[in-house]
Every structure is written in C-alpha cells, then in structure tokens.
Amino acid sequence: MDQDFAYEGAVLAARADPALAETIVESFLDEDDLAALARFRESEHWARIARLLARQGLEKPARVMDFGGGRGLVSASLATDGYHVVLCEPNPSDVCGTGAAERLRTAAGLDFEIATGDVAELSEQSFDAVVCRAVLHHVEPLVPVLRSVCAALRPGGSLICSDEPTIRHTRELERLRRLHPFVQFGVEEHALTRSEYRRALREAGFTEIAIDFPVSWADYRRILRPDTPRPAAMALYWRYRLKSTLRPSPGEVRTIVAISGQSA
C-alpha cells in the first residue's frame, strides 16, 4: 500500500473513532489547523526543536528546511519565530500533506515556501539547518536521501531531528508495531537502533553526530509537571531518565543532531 495514502486514511479513520481521540490530539492531527498549531507551539515537542536550534546558534532569519514536515506545523512555527522556511514535503494530501500546509499557511497568515518535489531538488541551496520531526525512521532507502539533505546544507550546517523512535534490537519492532495505533490502517511503522542512525548519517557525509535524551529538566518541569512540588518533580524526572536509559521502551524517541561535513 502507498504509505502517503495509508497515512491519510489512518488519520481520517482515527478522527472518526472516539477511542482514538486522544491519539489525534497528542499527534496534533485534528481538523482545526489553527488549534493544532497553537497547541503544538505550546507543547514540549516544539520546545525541544527551539532548544536544539538555539544550541546550534541558529537565530532568525536563518534559512531552514522543514524536511518531511507534513501539514506544516513545524514550518509554521519556524516562520512565526522569524526564520526563512522551506517545507519539503512530497505528499500532496489535504489531510496531512502540502494541501493541509497551504491551508494552514493561509489561515495563519504566514510566509513560508512549500516545495513538493524530492529533497534532491533542493540540493546546493545552502540551508543553515534542516529540521525534521519523526521523519527519518520512515525514509527508505535512508542513506541516499540523507546525502541529498547533506548536499542542501551549507558547510557546517546542522541537521536537527526530533522525536525519532529508537529500538535496542530489531526484535523489538514487532512489539512497537503492535502498540502503534495506525498500523491497523496499513501504516508501516519502523524504528532504528542508535547505531543504525549513526552509521547512515556518517555514510551520508555528516559528522559530529549526537543522539540524546529529548526532554530537558526545564521543559519537564514547565510543561509536564508544572503543579508538582519541585523536589518531587525532580525525583520523578531523574527516575524517568534512569528508566529510559536502562530499559527504554521500544519506539522511545531521541533527538539527533549532526553537522554537514561537506567542504566549503
């Protein structure tokens, strides 16, 4: 089954199923584009992307590609913050692709470019950064696509990947797929080990690869535990960190930052 078609069908089916209402909200896939954008910008998911951009010294009006950005929530958030943004998304869907992104762009009154072709068509455009959220694990074959992403970056430019699911062993994939609510609709869910992500990035020409725990203490406190007394919240956070390090759940996400190694 074509995965773009499968994903669109999964979103529509999930929107119609009260049992999956929480999944739709948590995934920012509800029909109301502006409501989804507002909630995304207040979420820890956007906070971690903004944090990673800041760590890389990327300030507005840096030129940023939103790679595989679907309905454009990341693009819209970047544009709102003053970045020069190009959304690279080949899926034309009005539900979860560029059709939805165009609708969001108009409704929010934002200015970002939408590129509907392959990322290779954006090579040598000297982006300061490429940002993607939960994208790499869906890309096959990964290395050639990452080479095109690397070619689109200026020398020393940053690839910032957020919410990438990880596994420790390939045998964990079966459990991951059992747990994912969209697999029942034909969506092929996948994840890679950290070593597989590293190897693919190196082969594609990236250097200084860092794969990290996604949630900072500040964001955990501010967003996830705002009403919990500070000592209790800190204890819960470090228990969360320890459990995630020693026994991560299949599909547990990590952030990935890599630097373009191409010569100037």
CSV table of C-alpha atoms in Angstrom, one decimal:
chain,number,residue,atom,x,y,z
A,1,MET,CA,0.0,0.0,0.0
A,2,ASP,CA,1.2,3.5,-0.8
A,3,GLN,CA,2.2,5.0,2.5
A,4,ASP,CA,1.1,8.5,1.8
A,5,PHE,CA,-2.4,7.1,1.1
A,6,ALA,CA,-2.3,4.8,4.1
A,7,TYR,CA,-1.3,7.6,6.4
A,8,GLU,CA,-4.1,9.9,5.2
A,9,GLY,CA,-6.6,7.1,5.6
A,10,ALA,CA,-5.3,6.4,9.1
A,11,VAL,CA,-5.7,10.0,10.1
A,12,LEU,CA,-9.3,10.2,8.7
A,13,ALA,CA,-10.2,6.9,10.4
A,14,ALA,CA,-8.7,7.9,13.7
A,15,ARG,CA,-10.6,11.3,13.6
A,16,ALA,CA,-13.8,9.4,13.3
A,17,ASP,CA,-13.1,6.9,16.1
A,18,PRO,CA,-13.8,8.2,19.6
A,19,ALA,CA,-11.4,5.6,21.0
A,20,LEU,CA,-8.5,7.3,19.2
A,21,ALA,CA,-9.5,10.9,20.0
A,22,GLU,CA,-6.5,11.2,22.5
A,23,THR,CA,-4.1,9.9,19.8
A,24,ILE,CA,-5.3,12.6,17.4
A,25,VAL,CA,-4.9,15.3,20.0
A,26,GLU,CA,-1.5,14.1,21.1
A,27,SER,CA,-0.3,13.9,17.5
A,28,PHE,CA,-1.7,17.3,16.5
A,29,LEU,CA,-3.7,15.8,13.8
A,30,ASP,CA,-7.1,17.3,14.5
A,31,GLU,CA,-9.0,19.0,11.7
A,32,ASP,CA,-8.7,22.6,13.1
A,33,ASP,CA,-5.4,23.7,11.6
A,34,LEU,CA,-5.0,26.8,13.8
A,35,ALA,CA,-6.0,24.9,17.0
A,36,ALA,CA,-3.4,22.2,16.2
A,37,LEU,CA,-0.7,24.9,15.5
A,38,ALA,CA,-1.5,26.7,18.8
A,39,ARG,CA,-1.3,23.5,20.8
A,40,PHE,CA,1.9,22.4,19.0
A,41,ARG,CA,3.6,25.7,19.8
A,42,GLU,CA,2.8,25.3,23.5
A,43,SER,CA,4.0,21.7,23.5
A,44,GLU,CA,7.2,20.2,24.6
A,45,HIS,CA,7.7,18.9,21.1
A,46,TRP,CA,8.1,22.4,19.7
A,47,ALA,CA,10.1,23.5,22.8
A,48,ARG,CA,12.7,20.8,22.1
A,49,ILE,CA,13.1,21.9,18.5
A,50,ALA,CA,13.5,25.5,19.5
A,51,ARG,CA,16.0,24.4,22.1
A,52,LEU,CA,18.1,22.5,19.6
A,53,LEU,CA,18.1,25.4,17.2
A,54,ALA,CA,19.4,27.7,19.9
A,55,ARG,CA,22.1,25.2,20.9
A,56,GLN,CA,23.3,25.3,17.3
A,57,GLY,CA,23.4,29.1,17.4
A,58,LEU,CA,20.7,29.3,14.7
A,59,GLU,CA,18.8,32.6,15.1
A,60,LYS,CA,16.3,34.3,12.8
A,61,PRO,CA,16.4,34.9,9.9
A,62,ALA,CA,18.4,31.7,9.3
A,63,ARG,CA,17.4,29.7,6.3
A,64,VAL,CA,15.8,26.4,7.5
A,65,MET,CA,14.3,23.4,5.6
A,66,ASP,CA,11.5,21.5,7.3
A,67,PHE,CA,12.1,18.1,5.8
A,68,GLY,CA,9.1,15.8,5.6
A,69,GLY,CA,7.0,18.3,7.6
A,70,GLY,CA,3.6,17.0,6.6
A,71,ARG,CA,0.8,19.5,7.3
A,72,GLY,CA,3.4,22.2,8.1
A,73,LEU,CA,3.2,22.7,11.9
A,74,VAL,CA,7.0,22.9,12.3
A,75,SER,CA,7.2,25.2,9.2
A,76,ALA,CA,4.5,27.5,10.6
A,77,SER,CA,6.2,27.6,14.0
A,78,LEU,CA,9.6,28.4,12.5
A,79,ALA,CA,8.0,31.1,10.3
A,80,THR,CA,6.2,32.6,13.3
A,81,ASP,CA,9.6,32.9,15.0
A,82,GLY,CA,11.1,34.7,12.1
A,83,TYR,CA,13.1,32.0,10.2
A,84,HIS,CA,13.1,31.8,6.4
A,85,VAL,CA,11.5,28.4,5.9
A,86,VAL,CA,11.1,26.0,3.1
A,87,LEU,CA,8.8,23.0,3.7
A,88,CYS,CA,9.9,20.0,1.7
A,89,GLU,CA,7.0,17.5,1.6
A,90,PRO,CA,6.1,15.3,-1.4
A,91,ASN,CA,2.7,14.2,-0.1
A,92,PRO,CA,0.0,16.4,-1.6
A,93,SER,CA,-2.7,15.3,0.9
A,94,ASP,CA,-5.2,17.9,2.1
A,95,VAL,CA,-5.3,16.0,5.4
A,96,CYS,CA,-1.6,15.5,6.3
A,97,GLY,CA,0.5,16.9,3.4
A,98,THR,CA,1.1,20.0,1.4
A,99,GLY,CA,-2.6,20.6,0.8
A,100,ALA,CA,-3.1,20.9,4.5
A,101,ALA,CA,0.1,23.0,4.8
A,102,GLU,CA,-1.1,25.5,2.2
A,103,ARG,CA,-4.4,25.8,4.1
A,104,LEU,CA,-2.5,26.4,7.4
A,105,ARG,CA,-0.2,28.9,5.8
A,106,THR,CA,-3.2,30.9,4.6
A,107,ALA,CA,-5.2,30.6,7.8
A,108,ALA,CA,-2.3,31.7,9.9
A,109,GLY,CA,-1.2,34.5,7.6
A,110,LEU,CA,2.4,33.2,7.4
A,111,ASP,CA,5.0,33.3,4.8
A,112,PHE,CA,6.9,30.0,4.1
A,113,GLU,CA,7.7,28.3,0.9
A,114,ILE,CA,6.3,24.8,0.0
A,115,ALA,CA,8.5,22.5,-2.1
A,116,THR,CA,6.5,19.5,-3.4
A,117,GLY,CA,9.4,17.6,-5.0
A,118,ASP,CA,12.2,15.4,-3.8
A,119,VAL,CA,14.7,16.8,-1.4
A,120,ALA,CA,17.4,16.3,-4.0
A,121,GLU,CA,15.8,19.2,-5.9
A,122,LEU,CA,16.8,21.5,-3.1
A,123,SER,CA,20.5,20.5,-3.1
A,124,GLU,CA,23.1,23.2,-3.1
A,125,GLN,CA,20.7,25.7,-1.7
A,126,SER,CA,22.9,26.4,1.3
A,127,PHE,CA,20.4,26.0,4.1
A,128,ASP,CA,21.7,26.9,7.6
A,129,ALA,CA,19.7,24.0,9.0
A,130,VAL,CA,17.4,21.1,8.1
A,131,VAL,CA,14.8,20.2,10.8
A,132,CYS,CA,12.7,17.1,10.8
A,133,ARG,CA,10.3,15.7,13.3
A,134,ALA,CA,9.7,11.9,13.4
A,135,VAL,CA,10.7,11.5,9.8
A,136,LEU,CA,14.0,9.5,9.4
A,137,HIS,CA,12.5,6.2,10.5
A,138,HIS,CA,10.0,6.4,7.6
A,139,VAL,CA,12.7,7.0,4.9
A,140,GLU,CA,13.8,4.1,2.8
A,141,PRO,CA,16.5,3.9,1.5
A,142,LEU,CA,17.8,6.3,4.2
A,143,VAL,CA,21.4,6.9,3.1
A,144,PRO,CA,20.8,8.3,-0.4
A,145,VAL,CA,18.1,10.7,1.0
A,146,LEU,CA,20.4,11.8,3.8
A,147,ARG,CA,23.1,12.5,1.2
A,148,SER,CA,20.7,14.9,-0.6
A,149,VAL,CA,19.8,16.5,2.8
A,150,CYS,CA,23.5,17.0,3.5
A,151,ALA,CA,24.0,18.5,0.0
A,152,ALA,CA,21.3,21.0,0.7
A,153,LEU,CA,23.1,22.3,3.8
A,154,ARG,CA,25.9,24.9,3.8
A,155,PRO,CA,29.2,23.5,5.0
A,156,GLY,CA,28.9,23.1,8.8
A,157,GLY,CA,25.1,23.4,8.6
A,158,SER,CA,23.0,21.4,11.1
A,159,LEU,CA,20.6,18.5,10.7
A,160,ILE,CA,18.2,18.6,13.7
A,161,CYS,CA,16.0,15.5,14.1
A,162,SER,CA,13.4,15.4,16.8
A,163,ASP,CA,11.1,12.6,18.0
A,164,GLU,CA,12.9,9.8,16.2
A,165,PRO,CA,11.8,6.4,17.6
A,166,THR,CA,14.6,4.1,18.6
A,167,ILE,CA,14.9,0.4,19.4
A,168,ARG,CA,17.7,-1.6,21.0
A,169,HIS,CA,17.3,-4.7,18.9
A,170,THR,CA,15.3,-5.5,15.7
A,171,ARG,CA,13.2,-8.0,17.6
A,172,GLU,CA,11.6,-5.0,19.4
A,173,LEU,CA,10.0,-3.9,16.1
A,174,GLU,CA,7.1,-6.4,16.5
A,175,ARG,CA,6.1,-5.0,19.8
A,176,LEU,CA,6.4,-1.5,18.5
A,177,ARG,CA,4.1,-2.3,15.7
A,178,ARG,CA,1.6,-3.9,18.0
A,179,LEU,CA,1.4,-0.8,20.1
A,180,HIS,CA,1.2,1.8,17.3
A,181,PRO,CA,-2.5,2.7,16.7
A,182,PHE,CA,-2.0,3.5,12.9
A,183,VAL,CA,-0.6,0.1,12.0
A,184,GLN,CA,-4.1,-1.4,11.9
A,185,PHE,CA,-4.8,1.0,9.0
A,186,GLY,CA,-1.9,-0.1,6.8
A,187,VAL,CA,0.8,2.3,8.0
A,188,GLU,CA,4.2,0.7,8.1
A,189,GLU,CA,5.7,1.8,11.4
A,190,HIS,CA,9.5,1.4,11.8
A,191,ALA,CA,12.4,2.4,14.1
A,192,LEU,CA,16.2,2.1,14.0
A,193,THR,CA,18.8,1.4,16.6
A,194,ARG,CA,21.1,4.4,17.6
A,195,SER,CA,24.0,2.7,15.9
A,196,GLU,CA,22.0,2.4,12.6
A,197,TYR,CA,21.1,6.1,12.7
A,198,ARG,CA,24.8,6.9,13.3
A,199,ARG,CA,26.0,4.7,10.5
A,200,ALA,CA,23.5,6.1,8.0
A,201,LEU,CA,24.4,9.7,8.9
A,202,ARG,CA,28.2,9.0,8.6
A,203,GLU,CA,27.7,7.3,5.2
A,204,ALA,CA,25.7,10.3,4.0
A,205,GLY,CA,28.5,12.7,4.9
A,206,PHE,CA,27.5,14.0,8.4
A,207,THR,CA,29.9,14.5,11.3
A,208,GLU,CA,29.7,15.3,15.0
A,209,ILE,CA,26.6,13.1,15.4
A,210,ALA,CA,24.9,13.4,18.8
A,211,ILE,CA,21.9,11.2,19.8
A,212,ASP,CA,20.4,12.5,23.1
A,213,PHE,CA,17.6,12.1,25.6
A,214,PRO,CA,14.9,14.5,24.3
A,215,VAL,CA,13.4,16.1,27.4
A,216,SER,CA,15.3,18.7,29.4
A,217,TRP,CA,14.6,19.2,33.1
A,218,ALA,CA,13.4,22.7,32.4
A,219,ASP,CA,10.8,21.5,29.9
A,220,TYR,CA,9.8,18.6,32.0
A,221,ARG,CA,9.2,21.0,34.9
A,222,ARG,CA,7.5,23.7,32.9
A,223,ILE,CA,5.3,21.6,30.7
A,224,LEU,CA,4.8,18.1,32.2
A,225,ARG,CA,5.0,18.8,35.9
A,226,PRO,CA,4.1,22.5,36.4
A,227,ASP,CA,2.0,21.9,39.6
A,228,THR,CA,4.2,19.3,41.2
A,229,PRO,CA,6.4,20.5,44.1
A,230,ARG,CA,9.9,21.0,42.8
A,231,PRO,CA,11.7,18.2,44.9
A,232,ALA,CA,9.1,15.6,43.9
A,233,ALA,CA,9.2,16.7,40.2
A,234,MET,CA,13.0,16.4,40.2
A,235,ALA,CA,12.8,12.9,41.7
A,236,LEU,CA,10.3,11.9,39.1
A,237,TYR,CA,12.4,13.4,36.3
A,238,TRP,CA,15.5,11.5,37.2
A,239,ARG,CA,13.6,8.3,37.7
A,240,TYR,CA,12.3,8.8,34.2
A,241,ARG,CA,15.8,9.5,32.9
A,242,LEU,CA,17.2,6.4,34.6
A,243,LYS,CA,14.5,4.1,33.4
A,244,SER,CA,14.7,5.4,29.9
A,245,THR,CA,18.5,4.8,29.8
A,246,LEU,CA,18.5,1.4,31.3
A,247,ARG,CA,15.3,-0.1,29.9
A,248,PRO,CA,13.9,2.1,27.1
A,249,SER,CA,10.5,1.2,25.7
A,250,PRO,CA,10.5,0.1,22.1
A,251,GLY,CA,10.0,3.2,20.0
A,252,GLU,CA,11.1,5.6,22.7
A,253,VAL,CA,12.2,8.8,21.0
A,254,ARG,CA,15.6,10.6,20.9
A,255,THR,CA,16.9,13.8,19.3
A,256,ILE,CA,19.6,13.6,16.7
A,257,VAL,CA,21.9,16.5,15.7
A,258,ALA,CA,24.5,16.1,13.0
A,259,ILE,CA,26.8,18.5,11.1
A,260,SER,CA,27.2,18.7,7.4
A,261,GLY,CA,30.8,17.5,6.7
A,262,GLN,CA,30.9,18.8,3.1
A,263,SER,CA,33.8,21.1,2.2
A,264,ALA,CA,33.3,24.8,1.7
